[in-house]
Coordinates of N, CA, C and O in Angstrom, one line a residue:
X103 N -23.4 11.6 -3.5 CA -24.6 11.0 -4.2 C -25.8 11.8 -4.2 O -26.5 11.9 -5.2
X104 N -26.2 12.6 -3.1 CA -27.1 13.2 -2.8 C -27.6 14.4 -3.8 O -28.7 14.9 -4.1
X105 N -26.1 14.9 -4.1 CA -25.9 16.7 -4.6 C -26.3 15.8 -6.1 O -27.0 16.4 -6.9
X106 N -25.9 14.4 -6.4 CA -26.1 14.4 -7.9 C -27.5 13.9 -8.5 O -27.9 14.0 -9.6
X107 N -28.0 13.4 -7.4 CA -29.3 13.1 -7.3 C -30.4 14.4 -7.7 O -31.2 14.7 -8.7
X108 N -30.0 15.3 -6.2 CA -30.5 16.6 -7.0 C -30.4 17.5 -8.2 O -31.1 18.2 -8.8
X109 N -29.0 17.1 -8.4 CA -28.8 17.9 -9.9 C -29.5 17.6 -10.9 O -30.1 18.4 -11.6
X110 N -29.6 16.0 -11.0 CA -30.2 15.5 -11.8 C -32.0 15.8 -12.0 O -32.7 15.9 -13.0
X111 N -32.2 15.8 -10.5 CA -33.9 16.5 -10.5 C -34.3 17.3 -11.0 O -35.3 17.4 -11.7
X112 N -33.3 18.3 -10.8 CA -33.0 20.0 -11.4 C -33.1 20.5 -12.9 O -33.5 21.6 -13.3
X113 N -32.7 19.4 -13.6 CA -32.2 19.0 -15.0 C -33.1 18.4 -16.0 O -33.3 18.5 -17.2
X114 N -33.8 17.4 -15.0 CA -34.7 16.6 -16.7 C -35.0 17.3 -17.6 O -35.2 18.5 -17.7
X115 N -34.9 16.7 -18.2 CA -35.9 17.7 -19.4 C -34.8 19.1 -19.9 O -35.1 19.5 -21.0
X116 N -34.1 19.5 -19.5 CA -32.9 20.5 -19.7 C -32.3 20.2 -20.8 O -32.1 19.0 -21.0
X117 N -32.1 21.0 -21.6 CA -31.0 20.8 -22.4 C -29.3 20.9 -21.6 O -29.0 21.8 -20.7
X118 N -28.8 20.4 -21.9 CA -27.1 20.6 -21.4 C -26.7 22.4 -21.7 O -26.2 23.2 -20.9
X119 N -27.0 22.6 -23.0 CA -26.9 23.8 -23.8 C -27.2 24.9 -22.4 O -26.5 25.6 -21.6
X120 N -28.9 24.5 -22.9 CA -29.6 25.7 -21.5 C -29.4 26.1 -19.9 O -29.7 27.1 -19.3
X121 N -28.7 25.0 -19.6 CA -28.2 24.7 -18.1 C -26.4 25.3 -18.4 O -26.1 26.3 -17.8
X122 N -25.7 24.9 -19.0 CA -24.7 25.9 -19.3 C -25.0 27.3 -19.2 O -24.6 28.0 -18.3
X123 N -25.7 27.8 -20.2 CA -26.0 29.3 -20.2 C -26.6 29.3 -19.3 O -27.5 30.0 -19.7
X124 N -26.9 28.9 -18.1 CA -28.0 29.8 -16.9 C -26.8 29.9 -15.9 O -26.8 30.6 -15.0
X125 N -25.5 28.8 -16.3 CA -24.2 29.0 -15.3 C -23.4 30.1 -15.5 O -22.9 30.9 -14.7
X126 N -23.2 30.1 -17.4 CA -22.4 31.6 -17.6 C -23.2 32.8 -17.2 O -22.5 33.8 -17.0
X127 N -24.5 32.8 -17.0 CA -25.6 34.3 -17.1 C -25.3 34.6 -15.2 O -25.2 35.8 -14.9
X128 N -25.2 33.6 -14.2 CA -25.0 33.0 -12.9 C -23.8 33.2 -12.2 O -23.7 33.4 -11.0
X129 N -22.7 33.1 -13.2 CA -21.5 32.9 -13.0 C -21.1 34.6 -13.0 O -20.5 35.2 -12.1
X130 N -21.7 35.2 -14.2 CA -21.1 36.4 -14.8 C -22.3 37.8 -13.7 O -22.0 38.9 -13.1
X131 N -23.2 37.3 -13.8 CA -24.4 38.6 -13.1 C -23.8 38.5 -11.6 O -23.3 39.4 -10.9
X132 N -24.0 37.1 -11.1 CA -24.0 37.5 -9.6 C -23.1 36.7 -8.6 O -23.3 36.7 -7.3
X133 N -22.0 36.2 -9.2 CA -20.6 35.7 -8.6 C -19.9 36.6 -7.9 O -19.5 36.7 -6.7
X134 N -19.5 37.7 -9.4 CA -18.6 38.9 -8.7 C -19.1 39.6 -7.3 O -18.3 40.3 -6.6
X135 N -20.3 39.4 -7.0 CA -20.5 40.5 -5.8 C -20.7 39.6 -4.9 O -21.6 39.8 -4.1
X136 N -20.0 38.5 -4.8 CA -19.8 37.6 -3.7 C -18.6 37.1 -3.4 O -18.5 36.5 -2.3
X137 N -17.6 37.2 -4.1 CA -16.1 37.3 -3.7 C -15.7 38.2 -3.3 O -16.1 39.3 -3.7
X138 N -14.8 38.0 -2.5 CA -13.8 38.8 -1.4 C -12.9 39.3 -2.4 O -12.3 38.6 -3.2
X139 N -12.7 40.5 -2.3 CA -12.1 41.3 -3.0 C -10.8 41.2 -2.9 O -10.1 41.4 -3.9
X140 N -10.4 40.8 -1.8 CA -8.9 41.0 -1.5 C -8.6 39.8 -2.3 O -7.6 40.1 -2.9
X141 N -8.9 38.7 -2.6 CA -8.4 37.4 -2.9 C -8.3 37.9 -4.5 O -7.4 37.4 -5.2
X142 N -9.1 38.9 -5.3 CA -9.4 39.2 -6.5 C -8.0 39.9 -6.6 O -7.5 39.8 -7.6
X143 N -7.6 40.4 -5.8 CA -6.9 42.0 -5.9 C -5.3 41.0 -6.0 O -4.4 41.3 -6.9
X144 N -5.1 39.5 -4.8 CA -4.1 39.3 -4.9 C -4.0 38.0 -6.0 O -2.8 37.7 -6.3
X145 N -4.9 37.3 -6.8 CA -4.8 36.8 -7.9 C -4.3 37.7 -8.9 O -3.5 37.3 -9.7
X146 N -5.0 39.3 -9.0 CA -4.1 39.8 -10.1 C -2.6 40.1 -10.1 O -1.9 40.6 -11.0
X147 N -2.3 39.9 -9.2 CA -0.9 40.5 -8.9 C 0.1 39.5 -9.0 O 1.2 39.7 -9.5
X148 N -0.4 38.2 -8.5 CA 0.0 36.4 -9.0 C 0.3 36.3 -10.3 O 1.2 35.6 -10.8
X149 N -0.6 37.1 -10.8 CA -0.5 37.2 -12.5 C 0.2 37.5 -13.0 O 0.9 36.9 -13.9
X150 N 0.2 39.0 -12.7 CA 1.4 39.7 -13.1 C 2.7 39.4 -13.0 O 3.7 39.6 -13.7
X151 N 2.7 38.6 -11.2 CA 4.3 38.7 -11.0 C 4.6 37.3 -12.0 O 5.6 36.6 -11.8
X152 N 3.4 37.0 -13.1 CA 4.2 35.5 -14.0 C 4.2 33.9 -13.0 O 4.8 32.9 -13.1
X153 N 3.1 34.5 -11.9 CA 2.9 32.9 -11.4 C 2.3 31.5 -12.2 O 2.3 31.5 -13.4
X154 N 2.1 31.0 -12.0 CA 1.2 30.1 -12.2 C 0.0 29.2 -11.5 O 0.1 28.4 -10.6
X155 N -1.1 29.7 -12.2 CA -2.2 29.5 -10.8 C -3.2 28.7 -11.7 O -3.6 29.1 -12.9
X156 N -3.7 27.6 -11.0 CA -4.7 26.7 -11.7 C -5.8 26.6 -10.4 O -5.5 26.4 -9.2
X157 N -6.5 26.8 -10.6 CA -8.3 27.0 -9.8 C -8.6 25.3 -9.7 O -8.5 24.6 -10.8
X158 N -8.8 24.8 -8.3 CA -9.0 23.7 -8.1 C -10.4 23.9 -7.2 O -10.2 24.7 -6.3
X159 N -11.9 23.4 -7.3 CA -12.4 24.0 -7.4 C -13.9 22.6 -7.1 O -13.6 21.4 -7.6
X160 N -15.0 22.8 -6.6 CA -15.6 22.2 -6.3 C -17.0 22.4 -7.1 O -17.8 21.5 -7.1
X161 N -17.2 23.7 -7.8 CA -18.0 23.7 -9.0 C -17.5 23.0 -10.1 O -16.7 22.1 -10.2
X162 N -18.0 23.6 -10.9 CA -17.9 23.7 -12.4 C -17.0 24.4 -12.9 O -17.0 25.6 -12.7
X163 N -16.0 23.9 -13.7 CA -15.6 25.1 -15.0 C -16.2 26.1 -15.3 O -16.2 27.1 -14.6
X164 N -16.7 25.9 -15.9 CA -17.9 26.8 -16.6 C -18.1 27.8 -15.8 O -17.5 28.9 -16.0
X165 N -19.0 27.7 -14.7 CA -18.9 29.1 -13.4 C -17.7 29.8 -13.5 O -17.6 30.8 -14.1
X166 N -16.3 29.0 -12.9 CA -15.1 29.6 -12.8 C -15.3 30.5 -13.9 O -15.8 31.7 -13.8
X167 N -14.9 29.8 -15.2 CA -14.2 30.8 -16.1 C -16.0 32.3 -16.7 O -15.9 33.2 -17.5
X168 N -16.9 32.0 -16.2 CA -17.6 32.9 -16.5 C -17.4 34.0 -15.4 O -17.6 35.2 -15.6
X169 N -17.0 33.7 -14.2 CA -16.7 34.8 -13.3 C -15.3 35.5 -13.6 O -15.1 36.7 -13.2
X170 N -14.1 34.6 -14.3 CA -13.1 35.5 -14.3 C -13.7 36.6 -15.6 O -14.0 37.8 -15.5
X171 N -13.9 35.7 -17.0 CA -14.3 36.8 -17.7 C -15.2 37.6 -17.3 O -15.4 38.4 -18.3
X172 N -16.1 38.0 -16.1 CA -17.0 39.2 -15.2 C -15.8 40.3 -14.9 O -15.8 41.5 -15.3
X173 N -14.8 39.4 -14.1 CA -13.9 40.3 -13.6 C -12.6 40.6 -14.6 O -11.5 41.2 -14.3
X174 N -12.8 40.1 -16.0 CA -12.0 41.0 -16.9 C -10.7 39.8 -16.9 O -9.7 40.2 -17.6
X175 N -10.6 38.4 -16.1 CA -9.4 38.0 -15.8 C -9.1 37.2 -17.0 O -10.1 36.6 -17.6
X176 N -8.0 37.1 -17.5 CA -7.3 35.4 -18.1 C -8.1 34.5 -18.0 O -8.7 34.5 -17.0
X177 N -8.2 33.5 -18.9 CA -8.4 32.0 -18.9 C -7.4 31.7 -17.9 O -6.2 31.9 -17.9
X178 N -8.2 31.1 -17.0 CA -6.9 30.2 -15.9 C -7.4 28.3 -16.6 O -8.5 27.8 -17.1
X179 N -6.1 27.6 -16.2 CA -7.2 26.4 -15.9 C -7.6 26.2 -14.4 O -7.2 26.7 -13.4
X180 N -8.8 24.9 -14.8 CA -9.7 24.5 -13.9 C -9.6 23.3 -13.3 O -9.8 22.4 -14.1
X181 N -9.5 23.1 -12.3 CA -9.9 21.2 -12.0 C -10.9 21.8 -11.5 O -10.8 22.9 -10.9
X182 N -12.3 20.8 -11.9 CA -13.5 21.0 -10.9 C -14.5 20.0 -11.2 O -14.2 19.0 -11.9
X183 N -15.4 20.2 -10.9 CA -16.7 19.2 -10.8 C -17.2 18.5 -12.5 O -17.4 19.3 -13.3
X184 N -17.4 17.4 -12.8 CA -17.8 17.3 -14.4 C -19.1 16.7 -14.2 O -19.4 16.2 -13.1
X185 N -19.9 16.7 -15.4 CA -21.5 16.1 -15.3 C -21.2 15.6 -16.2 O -20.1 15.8 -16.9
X186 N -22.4 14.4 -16.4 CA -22.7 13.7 -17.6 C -24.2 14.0 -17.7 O -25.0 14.6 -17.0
X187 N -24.3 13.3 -19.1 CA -26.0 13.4 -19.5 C -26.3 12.0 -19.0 O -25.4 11.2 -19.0
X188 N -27.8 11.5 -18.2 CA -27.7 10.3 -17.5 C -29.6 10.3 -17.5 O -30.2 10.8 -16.6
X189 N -30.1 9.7 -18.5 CA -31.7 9.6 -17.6 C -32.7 10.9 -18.2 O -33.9 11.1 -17.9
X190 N -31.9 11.5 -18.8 CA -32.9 12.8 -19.4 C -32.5 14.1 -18.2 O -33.1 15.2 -18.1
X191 N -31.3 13.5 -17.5 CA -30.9 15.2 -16.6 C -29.4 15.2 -16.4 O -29.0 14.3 -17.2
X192 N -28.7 15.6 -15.9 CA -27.4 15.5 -15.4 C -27.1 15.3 -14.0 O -27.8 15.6 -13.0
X193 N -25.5 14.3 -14.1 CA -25.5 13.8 -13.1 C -24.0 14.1 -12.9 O -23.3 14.2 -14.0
X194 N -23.4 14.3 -11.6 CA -22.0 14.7 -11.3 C -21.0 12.9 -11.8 O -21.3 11.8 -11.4
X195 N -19.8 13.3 -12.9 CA -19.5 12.2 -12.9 C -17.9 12.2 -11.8 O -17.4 11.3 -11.1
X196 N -17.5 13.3 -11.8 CA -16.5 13.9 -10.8 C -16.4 15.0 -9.8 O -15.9 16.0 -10.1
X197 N -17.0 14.7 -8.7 CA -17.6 15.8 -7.6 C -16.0 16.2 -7.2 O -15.4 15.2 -6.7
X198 N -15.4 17.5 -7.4 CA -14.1 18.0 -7.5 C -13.9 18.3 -5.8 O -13.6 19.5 -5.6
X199 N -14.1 17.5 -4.3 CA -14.1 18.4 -3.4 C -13.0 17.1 -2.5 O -12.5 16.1 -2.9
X200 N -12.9 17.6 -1.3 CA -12.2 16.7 -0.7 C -10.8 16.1 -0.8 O -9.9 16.9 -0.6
X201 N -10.5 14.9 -1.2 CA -9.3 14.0 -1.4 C -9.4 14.0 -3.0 O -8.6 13.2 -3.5
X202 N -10.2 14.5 -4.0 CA -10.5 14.2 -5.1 C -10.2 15.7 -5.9 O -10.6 15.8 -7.1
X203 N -9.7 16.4 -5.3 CA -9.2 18.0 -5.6 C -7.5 17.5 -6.3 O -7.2 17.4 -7.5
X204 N -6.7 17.1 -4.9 CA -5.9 16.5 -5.4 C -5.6 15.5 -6.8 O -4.8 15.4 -7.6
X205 N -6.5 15.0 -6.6 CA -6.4 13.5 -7.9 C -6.3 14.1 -9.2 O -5.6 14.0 -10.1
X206 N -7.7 15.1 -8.9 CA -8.0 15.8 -11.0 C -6.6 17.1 -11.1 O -6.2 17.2 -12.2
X207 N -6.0 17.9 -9.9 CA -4.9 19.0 -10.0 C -4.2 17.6 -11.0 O -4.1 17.8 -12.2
X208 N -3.6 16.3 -10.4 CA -2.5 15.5 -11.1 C -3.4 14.8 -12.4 O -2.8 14.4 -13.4
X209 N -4.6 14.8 -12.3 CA -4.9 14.5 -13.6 C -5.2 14.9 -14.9 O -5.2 14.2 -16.0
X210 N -5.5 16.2 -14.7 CA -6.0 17.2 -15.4 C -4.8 18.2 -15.9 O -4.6 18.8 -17.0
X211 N -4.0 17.9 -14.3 CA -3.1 19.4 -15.2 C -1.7 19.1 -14.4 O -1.2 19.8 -13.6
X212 N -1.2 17.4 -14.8 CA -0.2 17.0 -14.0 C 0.8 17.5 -12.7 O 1.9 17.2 -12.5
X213 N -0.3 18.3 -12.0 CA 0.0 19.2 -11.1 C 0.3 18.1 -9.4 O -0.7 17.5 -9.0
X214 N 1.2 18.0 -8.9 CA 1.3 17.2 -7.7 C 1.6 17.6 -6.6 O 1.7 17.0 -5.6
X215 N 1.9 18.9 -6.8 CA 2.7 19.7 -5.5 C 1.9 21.3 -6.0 O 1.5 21.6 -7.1
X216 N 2.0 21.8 -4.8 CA 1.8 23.6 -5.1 C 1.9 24.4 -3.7 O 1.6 23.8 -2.6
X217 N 2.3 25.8 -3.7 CA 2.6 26.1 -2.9 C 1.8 26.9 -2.0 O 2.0 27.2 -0.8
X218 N 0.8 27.1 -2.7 CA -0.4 28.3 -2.1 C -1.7 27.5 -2.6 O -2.2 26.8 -3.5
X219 N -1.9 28.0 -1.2 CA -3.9 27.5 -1.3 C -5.0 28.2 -0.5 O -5.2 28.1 0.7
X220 N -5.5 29.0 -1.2 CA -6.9 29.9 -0.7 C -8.0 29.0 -0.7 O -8.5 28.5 -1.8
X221 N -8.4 28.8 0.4 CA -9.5 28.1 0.8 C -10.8 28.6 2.0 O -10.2 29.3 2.8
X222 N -11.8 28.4 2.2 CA -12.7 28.5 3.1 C -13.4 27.8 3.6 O -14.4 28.1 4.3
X223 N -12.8 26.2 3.3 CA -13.5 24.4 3.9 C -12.1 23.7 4.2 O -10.9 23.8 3.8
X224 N -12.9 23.0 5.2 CA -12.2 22.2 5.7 C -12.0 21.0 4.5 O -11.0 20.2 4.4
X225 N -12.8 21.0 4.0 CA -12.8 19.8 2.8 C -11.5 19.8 2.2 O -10.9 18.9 1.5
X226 N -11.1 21.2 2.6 CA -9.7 21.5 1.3 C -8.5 20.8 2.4 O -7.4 21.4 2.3
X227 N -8.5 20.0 3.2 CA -7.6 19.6 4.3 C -6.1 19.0 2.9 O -5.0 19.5 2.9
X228 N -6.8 18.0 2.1 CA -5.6 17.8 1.4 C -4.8 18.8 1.2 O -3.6 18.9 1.5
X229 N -5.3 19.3 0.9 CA -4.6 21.0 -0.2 C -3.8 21.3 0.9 O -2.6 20.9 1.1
X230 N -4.7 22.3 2.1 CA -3.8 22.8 2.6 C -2.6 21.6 3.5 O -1.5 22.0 3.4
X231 N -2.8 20.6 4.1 CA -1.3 19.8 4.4 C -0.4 19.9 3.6 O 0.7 19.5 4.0
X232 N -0.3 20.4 2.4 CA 0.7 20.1 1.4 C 1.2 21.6 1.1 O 2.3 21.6 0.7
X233 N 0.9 22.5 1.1 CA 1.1 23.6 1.2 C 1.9 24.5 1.6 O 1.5 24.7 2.7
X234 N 2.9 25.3 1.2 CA 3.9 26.4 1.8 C 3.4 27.4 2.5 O 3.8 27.9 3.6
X235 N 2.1 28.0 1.9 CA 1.4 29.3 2.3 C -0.4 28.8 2.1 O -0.8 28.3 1.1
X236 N -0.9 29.0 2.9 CA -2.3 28.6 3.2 C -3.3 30.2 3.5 O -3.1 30.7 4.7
X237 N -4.0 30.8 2.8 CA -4.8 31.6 3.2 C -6.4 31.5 3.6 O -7.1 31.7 2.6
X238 N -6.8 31.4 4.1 CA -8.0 31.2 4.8 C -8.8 31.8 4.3 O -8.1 32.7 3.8
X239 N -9.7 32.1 4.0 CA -10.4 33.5 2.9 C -12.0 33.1 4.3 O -12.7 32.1 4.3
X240 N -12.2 34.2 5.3 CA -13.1 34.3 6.5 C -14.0 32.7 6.8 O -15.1 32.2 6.8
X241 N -12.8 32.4 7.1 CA -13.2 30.5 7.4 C -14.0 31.2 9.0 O -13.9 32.3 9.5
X242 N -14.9 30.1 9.2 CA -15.6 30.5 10.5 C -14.6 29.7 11.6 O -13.7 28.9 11.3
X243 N -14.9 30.2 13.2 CA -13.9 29.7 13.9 C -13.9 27.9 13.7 O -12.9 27.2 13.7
X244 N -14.8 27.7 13.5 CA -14.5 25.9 13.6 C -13.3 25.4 12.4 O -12.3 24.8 12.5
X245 N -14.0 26.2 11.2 CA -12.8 25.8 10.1 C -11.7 26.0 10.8 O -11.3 25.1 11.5
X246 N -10.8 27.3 10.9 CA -10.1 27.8 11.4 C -9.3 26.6 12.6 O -8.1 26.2 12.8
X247 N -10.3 26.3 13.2 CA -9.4 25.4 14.1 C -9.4 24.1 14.2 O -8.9 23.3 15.0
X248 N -10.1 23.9 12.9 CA -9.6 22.0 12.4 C -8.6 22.3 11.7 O -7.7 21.6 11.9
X249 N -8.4 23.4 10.6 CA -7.2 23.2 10.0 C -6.1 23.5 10.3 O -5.1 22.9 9.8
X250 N -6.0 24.5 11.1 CA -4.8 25.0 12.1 C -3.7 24.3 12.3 O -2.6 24.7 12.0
X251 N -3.8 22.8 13.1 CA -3.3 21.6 13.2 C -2.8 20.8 12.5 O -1.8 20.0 12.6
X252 N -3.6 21.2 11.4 CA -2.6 20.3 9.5 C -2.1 21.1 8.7 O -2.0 20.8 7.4
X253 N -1.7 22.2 9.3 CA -1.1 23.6 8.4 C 0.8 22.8 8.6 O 1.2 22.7 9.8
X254 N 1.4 22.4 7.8 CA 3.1 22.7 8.0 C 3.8 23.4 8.9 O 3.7 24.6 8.9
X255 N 4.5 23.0 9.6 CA 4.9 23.7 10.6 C 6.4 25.0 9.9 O 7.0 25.9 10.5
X256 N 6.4 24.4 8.5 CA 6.9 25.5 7.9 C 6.4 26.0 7.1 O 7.0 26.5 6.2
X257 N 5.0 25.9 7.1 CA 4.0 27.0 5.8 C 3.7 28.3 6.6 O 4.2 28.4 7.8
X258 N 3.2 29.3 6.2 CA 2.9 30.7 6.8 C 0.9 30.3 6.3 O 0.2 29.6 5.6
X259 N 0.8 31.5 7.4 CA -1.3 31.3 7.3 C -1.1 32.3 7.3 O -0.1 32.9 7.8
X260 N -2.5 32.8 6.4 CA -3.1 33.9 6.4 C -4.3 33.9 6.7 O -4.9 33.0 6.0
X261 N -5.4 34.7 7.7 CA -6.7 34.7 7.8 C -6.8 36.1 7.0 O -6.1 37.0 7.0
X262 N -8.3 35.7 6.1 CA -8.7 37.1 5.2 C -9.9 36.7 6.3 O -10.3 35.6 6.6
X263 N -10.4 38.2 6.8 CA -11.7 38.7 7.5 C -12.7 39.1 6.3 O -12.5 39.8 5.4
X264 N -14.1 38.4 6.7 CA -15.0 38.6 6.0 C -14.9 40.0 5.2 O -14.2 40.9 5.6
X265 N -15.6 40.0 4.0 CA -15.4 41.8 3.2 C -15.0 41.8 2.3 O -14.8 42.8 1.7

């Protein structure tokens, strides 16, 4: 409630239009030099080998797909965060994080099961319990050792180190 409250503060007066374009200009200038490269290096290769990979996702669309097009990638789909117009600003009508990652993967993109999940929150606990392969992308020790315990005792972990 809080994040939408502020969003909404953020927004009066905004056009929807304008607040888009400050996410593609946001998404595309200064995303790329904040992802971990290795995670970039093994989505292209997911690609290649003809996987199938849908971005579940606690922003926006919009961000997502302006940072792949930065890094030159495919349209992937998206489950993530949706606004509405509410009051003269925007307001989250689906905050994509938590137990609610799952719900839009099966609502959005009939998705109910999957086998890999790159994550760096604990929030993503659904995700990873359900998981074959779980990669950690430089979770701090706390993450690291709340989720540890709800990893499959037949999934494989990977920790990626900060960089």
């Amino acid at each position: 409630k809080a994040a939408s409250i502020l969003l909404w503060a953020m927004t009066v007066g905004a056009s929807t239009r304008s607040f888009v374009l400050a996410l593609r200009r946001y998404g595309a200038r200064r995303l790329p030099t904040l992802a971990h490269e290795l995670v970039w290096a093994e989505l292209v290769q997911r690609l290649n080998q003809g996987e199938r990979i849908v971005i579940a996702t606690g922003t926006v669309p919009t961000l997502v797909r302006a940072l792949l097009r930065a890094r030159r990638l495919p349209r992937l789909p998206v489950a993530g965060s949706r606004f509405q117009r509410k009051l003269g600003g925007l307001t989250a009508t689906i905050h994509c994080i938590g137990r609610v990652k799952p719900r839009e993967l099966k609502r959005r993109h009939g998705i109910e099961g999957w086998s890999t999940v790159y994550t760096d929150s604990f929030a993503d606990r659904a995700l990873v319990s359900a998981a074959h392969e779980v990669i950690l992308v430089a979770p701090s020790q706390r993450t690291l050792a709340r989720l540890r315990p709800l990893i499959r005792s037949d999934a494989t972990l990977r920790v990626l180190e900060p960089g």
